[in-house]
Coordinates of C-alpha atoms in Angstrom, one line a residue:
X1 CA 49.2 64.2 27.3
X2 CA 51.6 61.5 27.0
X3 CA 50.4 59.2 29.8
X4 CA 46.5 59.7 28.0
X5 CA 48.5 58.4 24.4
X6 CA 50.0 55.8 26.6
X7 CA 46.2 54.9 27.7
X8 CA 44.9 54.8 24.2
X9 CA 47.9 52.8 23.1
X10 CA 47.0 50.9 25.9
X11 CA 43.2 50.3 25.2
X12 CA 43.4 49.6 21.4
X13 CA 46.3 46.8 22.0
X14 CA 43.5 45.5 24.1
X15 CA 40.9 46.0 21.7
X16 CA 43.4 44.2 19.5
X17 CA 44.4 41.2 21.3
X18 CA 39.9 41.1 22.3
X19 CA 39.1 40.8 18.9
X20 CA 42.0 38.3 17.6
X21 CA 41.2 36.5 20.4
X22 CA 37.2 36.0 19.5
X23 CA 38.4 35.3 15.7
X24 CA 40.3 32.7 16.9
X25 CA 37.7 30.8 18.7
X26 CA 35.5 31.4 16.0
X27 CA 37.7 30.2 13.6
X28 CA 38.2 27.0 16.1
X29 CA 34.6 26.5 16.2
X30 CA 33.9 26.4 12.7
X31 CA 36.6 24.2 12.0
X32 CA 35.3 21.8 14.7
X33 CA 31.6 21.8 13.1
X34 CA 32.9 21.2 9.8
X35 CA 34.7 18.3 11.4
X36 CA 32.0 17.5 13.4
X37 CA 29.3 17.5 10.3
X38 CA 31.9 15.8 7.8
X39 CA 31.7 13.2 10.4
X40 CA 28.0 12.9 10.4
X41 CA 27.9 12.9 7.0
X42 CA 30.1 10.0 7.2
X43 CA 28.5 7.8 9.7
X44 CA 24.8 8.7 7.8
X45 CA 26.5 7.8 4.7
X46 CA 27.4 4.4 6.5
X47 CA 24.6 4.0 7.8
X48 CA 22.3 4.2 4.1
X49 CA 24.6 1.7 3.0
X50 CA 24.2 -0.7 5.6
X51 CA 20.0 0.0 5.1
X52 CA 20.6 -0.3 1.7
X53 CA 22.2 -3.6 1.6
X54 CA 19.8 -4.7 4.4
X55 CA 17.0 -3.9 2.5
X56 CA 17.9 -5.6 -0.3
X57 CA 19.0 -8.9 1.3
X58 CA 14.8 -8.6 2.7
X59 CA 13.8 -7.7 -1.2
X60 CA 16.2 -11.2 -2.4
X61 CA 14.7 -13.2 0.9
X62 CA 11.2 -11.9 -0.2
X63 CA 11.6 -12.9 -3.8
X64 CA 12.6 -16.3 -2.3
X65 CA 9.6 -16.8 0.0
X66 CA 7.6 -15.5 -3.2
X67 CA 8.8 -18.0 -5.5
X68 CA 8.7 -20.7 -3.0
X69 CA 4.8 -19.9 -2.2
X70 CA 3.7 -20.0 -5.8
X71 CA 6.1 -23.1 -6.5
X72 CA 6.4 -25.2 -3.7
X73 CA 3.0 -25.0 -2.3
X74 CA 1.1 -24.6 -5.2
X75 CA 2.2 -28.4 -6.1
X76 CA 1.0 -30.0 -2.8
X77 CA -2.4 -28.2 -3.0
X78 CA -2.8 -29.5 -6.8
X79 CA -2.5 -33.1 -5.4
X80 CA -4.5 -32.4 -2.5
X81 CA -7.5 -31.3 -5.2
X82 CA -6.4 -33.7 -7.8
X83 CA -6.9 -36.8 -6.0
X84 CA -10.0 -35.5 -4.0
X85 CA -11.7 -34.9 -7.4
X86 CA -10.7 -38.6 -8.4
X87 CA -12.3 -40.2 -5.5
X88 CA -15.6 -38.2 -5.9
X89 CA -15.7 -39.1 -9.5
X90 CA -14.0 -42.6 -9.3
X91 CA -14.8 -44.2 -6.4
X92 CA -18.2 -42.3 -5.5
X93 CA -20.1 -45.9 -5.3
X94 CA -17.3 -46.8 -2.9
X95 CA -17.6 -43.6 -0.7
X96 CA -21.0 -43.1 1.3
X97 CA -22.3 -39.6 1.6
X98 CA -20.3 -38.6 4.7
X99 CA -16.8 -39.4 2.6
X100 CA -18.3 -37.2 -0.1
X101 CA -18.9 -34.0 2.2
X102 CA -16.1 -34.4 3.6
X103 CA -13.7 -35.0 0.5
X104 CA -16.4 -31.7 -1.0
X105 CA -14.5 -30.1 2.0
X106 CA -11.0 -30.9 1.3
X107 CA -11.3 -29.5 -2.6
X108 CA -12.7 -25.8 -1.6
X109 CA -10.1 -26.0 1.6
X110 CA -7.4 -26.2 -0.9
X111 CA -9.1 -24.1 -3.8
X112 CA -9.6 -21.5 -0.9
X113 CA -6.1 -21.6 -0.3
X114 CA -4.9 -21.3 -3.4
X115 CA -7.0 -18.2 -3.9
X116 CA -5.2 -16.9 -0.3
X117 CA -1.5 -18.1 -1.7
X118 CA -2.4 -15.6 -5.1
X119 CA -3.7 -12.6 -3.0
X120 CA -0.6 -12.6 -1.0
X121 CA 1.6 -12.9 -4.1
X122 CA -0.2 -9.8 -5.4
X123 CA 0.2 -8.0 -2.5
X124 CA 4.2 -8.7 -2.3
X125 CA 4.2 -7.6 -5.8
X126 CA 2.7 -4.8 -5.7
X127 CA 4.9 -3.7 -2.4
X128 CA 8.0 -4.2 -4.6
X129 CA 7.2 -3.6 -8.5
X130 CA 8.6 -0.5 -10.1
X131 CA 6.2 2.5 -10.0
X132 CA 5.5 3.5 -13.8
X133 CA 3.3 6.9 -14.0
X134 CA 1.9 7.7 -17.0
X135 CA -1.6 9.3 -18.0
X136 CA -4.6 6.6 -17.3
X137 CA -8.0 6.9 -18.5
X138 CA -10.1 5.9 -15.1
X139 CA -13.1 5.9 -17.1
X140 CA -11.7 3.5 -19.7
X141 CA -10.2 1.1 -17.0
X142 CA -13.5 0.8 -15.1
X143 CA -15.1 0.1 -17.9
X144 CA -12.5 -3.2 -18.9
X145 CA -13.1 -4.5 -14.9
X146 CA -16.9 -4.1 -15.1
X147 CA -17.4 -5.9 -18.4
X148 CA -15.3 -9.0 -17.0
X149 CA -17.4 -8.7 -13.7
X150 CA -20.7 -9.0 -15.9
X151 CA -19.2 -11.9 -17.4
X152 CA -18.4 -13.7 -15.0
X153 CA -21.9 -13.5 -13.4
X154 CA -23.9 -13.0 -16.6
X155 CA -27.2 -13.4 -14.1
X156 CA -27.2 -10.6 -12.2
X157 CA -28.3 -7.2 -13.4
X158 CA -26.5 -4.6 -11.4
X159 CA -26.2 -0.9 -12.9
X160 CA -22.9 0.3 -13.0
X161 CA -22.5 4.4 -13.4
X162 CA -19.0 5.7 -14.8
X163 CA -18.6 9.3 -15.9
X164 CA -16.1 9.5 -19.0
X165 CA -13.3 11.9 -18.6
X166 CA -11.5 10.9 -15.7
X167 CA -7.9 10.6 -15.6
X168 CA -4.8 10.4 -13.4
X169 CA -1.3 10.4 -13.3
X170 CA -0.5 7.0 -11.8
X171 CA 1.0 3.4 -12.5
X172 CA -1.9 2.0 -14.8
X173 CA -1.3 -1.9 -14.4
X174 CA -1.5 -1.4 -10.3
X175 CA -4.6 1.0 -10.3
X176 CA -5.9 -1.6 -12.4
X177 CA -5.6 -3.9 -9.2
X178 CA -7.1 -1.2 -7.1
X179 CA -10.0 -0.9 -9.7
X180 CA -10.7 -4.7 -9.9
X181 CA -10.3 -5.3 -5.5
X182 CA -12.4 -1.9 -5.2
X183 CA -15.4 -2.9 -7.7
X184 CA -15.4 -6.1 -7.2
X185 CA -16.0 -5.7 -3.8
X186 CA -19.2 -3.7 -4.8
X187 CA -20.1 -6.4 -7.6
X188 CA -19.6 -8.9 -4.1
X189 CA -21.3 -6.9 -1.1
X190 CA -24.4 -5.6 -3.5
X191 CA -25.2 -9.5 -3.9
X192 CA -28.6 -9.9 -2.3
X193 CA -29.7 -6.4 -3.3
X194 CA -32.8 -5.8 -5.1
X195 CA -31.5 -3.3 -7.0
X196 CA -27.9 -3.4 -6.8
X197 CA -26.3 0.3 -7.9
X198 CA -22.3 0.5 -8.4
X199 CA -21.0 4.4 -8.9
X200 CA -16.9 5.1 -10.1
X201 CA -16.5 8.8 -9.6
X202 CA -14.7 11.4 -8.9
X203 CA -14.6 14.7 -7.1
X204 CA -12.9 17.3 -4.9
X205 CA -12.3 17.6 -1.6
X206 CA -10.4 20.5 -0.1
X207 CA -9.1 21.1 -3.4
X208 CA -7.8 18.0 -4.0
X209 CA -8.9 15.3 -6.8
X210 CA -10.8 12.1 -5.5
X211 CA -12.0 9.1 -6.5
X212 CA -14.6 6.6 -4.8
X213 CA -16.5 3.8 -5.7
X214 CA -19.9 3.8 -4.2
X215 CA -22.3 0.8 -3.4
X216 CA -25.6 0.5 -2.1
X217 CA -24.7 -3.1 -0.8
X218 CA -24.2 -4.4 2.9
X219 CA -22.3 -1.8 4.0
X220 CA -20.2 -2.0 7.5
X221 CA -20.0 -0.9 11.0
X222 CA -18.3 2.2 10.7
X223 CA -16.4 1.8 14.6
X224 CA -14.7 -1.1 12.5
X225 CA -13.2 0.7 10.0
X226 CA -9.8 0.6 11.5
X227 CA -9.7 -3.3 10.9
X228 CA -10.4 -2.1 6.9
X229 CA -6.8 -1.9 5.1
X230 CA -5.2 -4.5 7.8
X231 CA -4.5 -8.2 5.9
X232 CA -6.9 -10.8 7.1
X233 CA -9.2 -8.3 9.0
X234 CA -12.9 -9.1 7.6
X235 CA -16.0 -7.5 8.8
X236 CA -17.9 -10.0 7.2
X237 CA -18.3 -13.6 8.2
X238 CA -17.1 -16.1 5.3
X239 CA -20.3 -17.8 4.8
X240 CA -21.9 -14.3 3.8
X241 CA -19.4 -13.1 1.6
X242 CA -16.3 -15.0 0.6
X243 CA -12.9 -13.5 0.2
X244 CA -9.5 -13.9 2.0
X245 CA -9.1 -10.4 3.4
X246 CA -6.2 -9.2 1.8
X247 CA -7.5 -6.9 -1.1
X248 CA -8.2 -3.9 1.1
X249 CA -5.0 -3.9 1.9
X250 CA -3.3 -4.3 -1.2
X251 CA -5.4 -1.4 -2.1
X252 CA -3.9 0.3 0.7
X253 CA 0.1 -0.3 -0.2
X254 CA -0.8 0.9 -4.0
X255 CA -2.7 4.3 -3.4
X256 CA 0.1 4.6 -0.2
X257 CA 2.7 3.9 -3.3
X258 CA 1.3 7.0 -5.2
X259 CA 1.5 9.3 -2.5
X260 CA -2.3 8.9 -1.9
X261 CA -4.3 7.8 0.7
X262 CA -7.5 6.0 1.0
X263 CA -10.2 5.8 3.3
X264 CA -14.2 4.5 3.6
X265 CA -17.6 5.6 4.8
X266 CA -20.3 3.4 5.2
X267 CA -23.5 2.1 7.6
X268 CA -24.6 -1.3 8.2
X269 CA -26.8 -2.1 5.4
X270 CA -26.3 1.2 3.5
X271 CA -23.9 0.7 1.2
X272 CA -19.8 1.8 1.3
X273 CA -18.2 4.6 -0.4
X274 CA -14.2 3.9 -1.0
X275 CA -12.3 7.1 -1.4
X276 CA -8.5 7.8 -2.5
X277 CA -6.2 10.0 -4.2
X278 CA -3.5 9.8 -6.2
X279 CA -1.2 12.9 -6.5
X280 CA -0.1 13.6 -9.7
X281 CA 4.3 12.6 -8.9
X282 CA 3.8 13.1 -5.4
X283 CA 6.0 11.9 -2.6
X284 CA 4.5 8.4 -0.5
X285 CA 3.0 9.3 2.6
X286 CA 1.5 7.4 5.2
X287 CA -2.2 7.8 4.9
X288 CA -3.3 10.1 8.1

C-alpha cells in the first residue's frame, strides 16, 4: 500500500511540475506576442507617419505645380494669342494669306492649350478637394447643365429627357463636374445627328442605384473601352470632335471618390450609355 501512495505521490508531482511547466511557456508566449504586436504596432505607427508626411509634401508639391500651371503658363500663352490677334488685325495688308493660316494656327494652338492647362487643373482639383455629401437633386442639376448647353449652341435642337425625382447622397459641386463632362459629351458626339436624343436616368442594377446618360450619337468601339477613363486616351480623332481627353477621367477620380464606379456601353455609330453609382457614405473603391 505504501509503495502504490508513494506512486501516486509520485505521478501527481509529475502532473504538477507538467502542467506548471506548459503555464509557463504559455505565459512566455503570450508575453512575447504582446511584445512582438506592441512592436508592430510601433513600426505601422511609424510607418503612417512617414506616409502621412510624404503624402502631404506630394499634396504641397502638387499645389505648387497647380499654381504654377494656371500662373506661369497662362501668361506666355496670353502673349502668344495676344500678339497673333494683332498681326491678323494690324498688319493683315502686310501678311499674305500663308502668314494668316499660319498665325490662324498659332491662336487655336494656344487657345487649345489653354483649354488642356484648365482640364488638368480640374482634374488635380477634384483629386484633392474635400468630399462634402449632402442630398442633391440629379434632376435639378441636369437640368442647370442642359440649359447652359442650349445656350451656348442656341442652333441645334437636340431633345433632352430628365425624369424628376432623382437624388443622391454625394458632393454636389463635383457631380456637377461629372454632370457637365458626361452631357456634354452627348451634346458633343450627337453633333451630326438628325435627330439628336440625350437621356439622364436612373435605375437598378443588382439592387443597386444607377445612373447613365444615354446618347444616340457616334458611339465607340466597344474593344476600346479600356482606353475610356485613361487621361489623353481619345477614340475620336480631333478634327471630328474636339476635346483634350481628360474629362472621362476626371469623371472617373470623382464617382471613384464616392465609393462608385463608372463604366460605358456603346457601338460604333449607336450611341453610348455612361453608367455610375454613387453609394450613399460609402468607402472608395477601385472601380472593378
Amino acid at each position: 500500500m505504501a509503495v502504490l501512495k508513494a506512486r501516486i505521490r509520485a505521478l501527481l508531482r509529475r502532473k504538477f511540475f507538467q502542467e506548471e511547466n506548459r503555464r509557463i511557456r504559455e505565459q512566455l508566449l503570450r508575453t512575447e506576442l504582446e511584445a512582438t504586436e506592441a512592436r508592430a504596432a510601433r513600426e505601422l505607427a511609424e510607418t503612417r507617419a512617414v506616409l502621412v508626411e510624404e503624402l502631404e509634401r506630394k499634396n504641397k508639391e502638387l499645389e505648387a505645380f497647380s499654381y504654377s500651371i494656371s500662373h506661369d503658363l497662362r501668361a506666355p500663352l496670353r502673349s502668344i494669342n495676344g500678339f497673333s490677334k494683332i498681326l491678323l488685325e494690324e498688319y493683315a495688308g502686310k501678311v499674305d494669306v500663308t502668314g494668316q493660316a499660319y498665325l490662324h494656327r498659332v491662336c487655336e494652338a494656344a487657345k487649345r492649350m489653354g483649354e488642356l492647362i484648365d482640364d488638368l487643373l480640374e482634374l488635380s482639383r477634384v483629386g484633392r478637394a474635400e468630399l462634402r455629401r449632402g442630398h442633391v437633386d440629379l434632376s435639378a442639376l441636369a437640368g442647370k447643365v442642359t440649359a447652359e448647353l442650349q445656350r451656348a449652341t442656341p442652333d441645334r435642337p437636340v431633345r433632352v429627357l430628365v425624369p424628376g425625382g432623382m437624388v443622391a447622397d454625394a458632393d454636389r459641386s463635383l457631380v456637377q463636374v461629372v454632370l457637365e463632362n458626361l452631357l456634354g459629351n452627348a451634346w458633343k458626339f450627337t453633333t451630326g445627328v438628325p435627330e439628336p436624343v440625350i437621356e439622364f436616368g436612373a435605375l437598378k442594377r443588382d439592387g443597386v442605384v444607377t445612373y447613365f446618360v444615354r446618347d444616340n450619337g457616334a458611339g465607340f468601339d466597344m474593344t476600346c473601352a479600356g482606353k475610356l477613363f485613361t487621361p489623353f486616351q481619345r477614340l475620336h480623332s480631333e478634327a471630328q470632335f474636339p476635346g483634350t481627353g481628360i474629362g472621362l477621367a476626371t469623371v472617373h477620380r470623382i464617382v471613384e471618390r464616392h465609393g462608385g464606379r463608372v463604366w460605358a456601353e456603346a457601338a460604333v455609330k449607336g450611341g453610348a450609355t455612361f453608367f455610375w453609382t454613387l453609394p450613399p457614405g460609402g468607402p472608395p473603391h477601385r472601380p472593378r
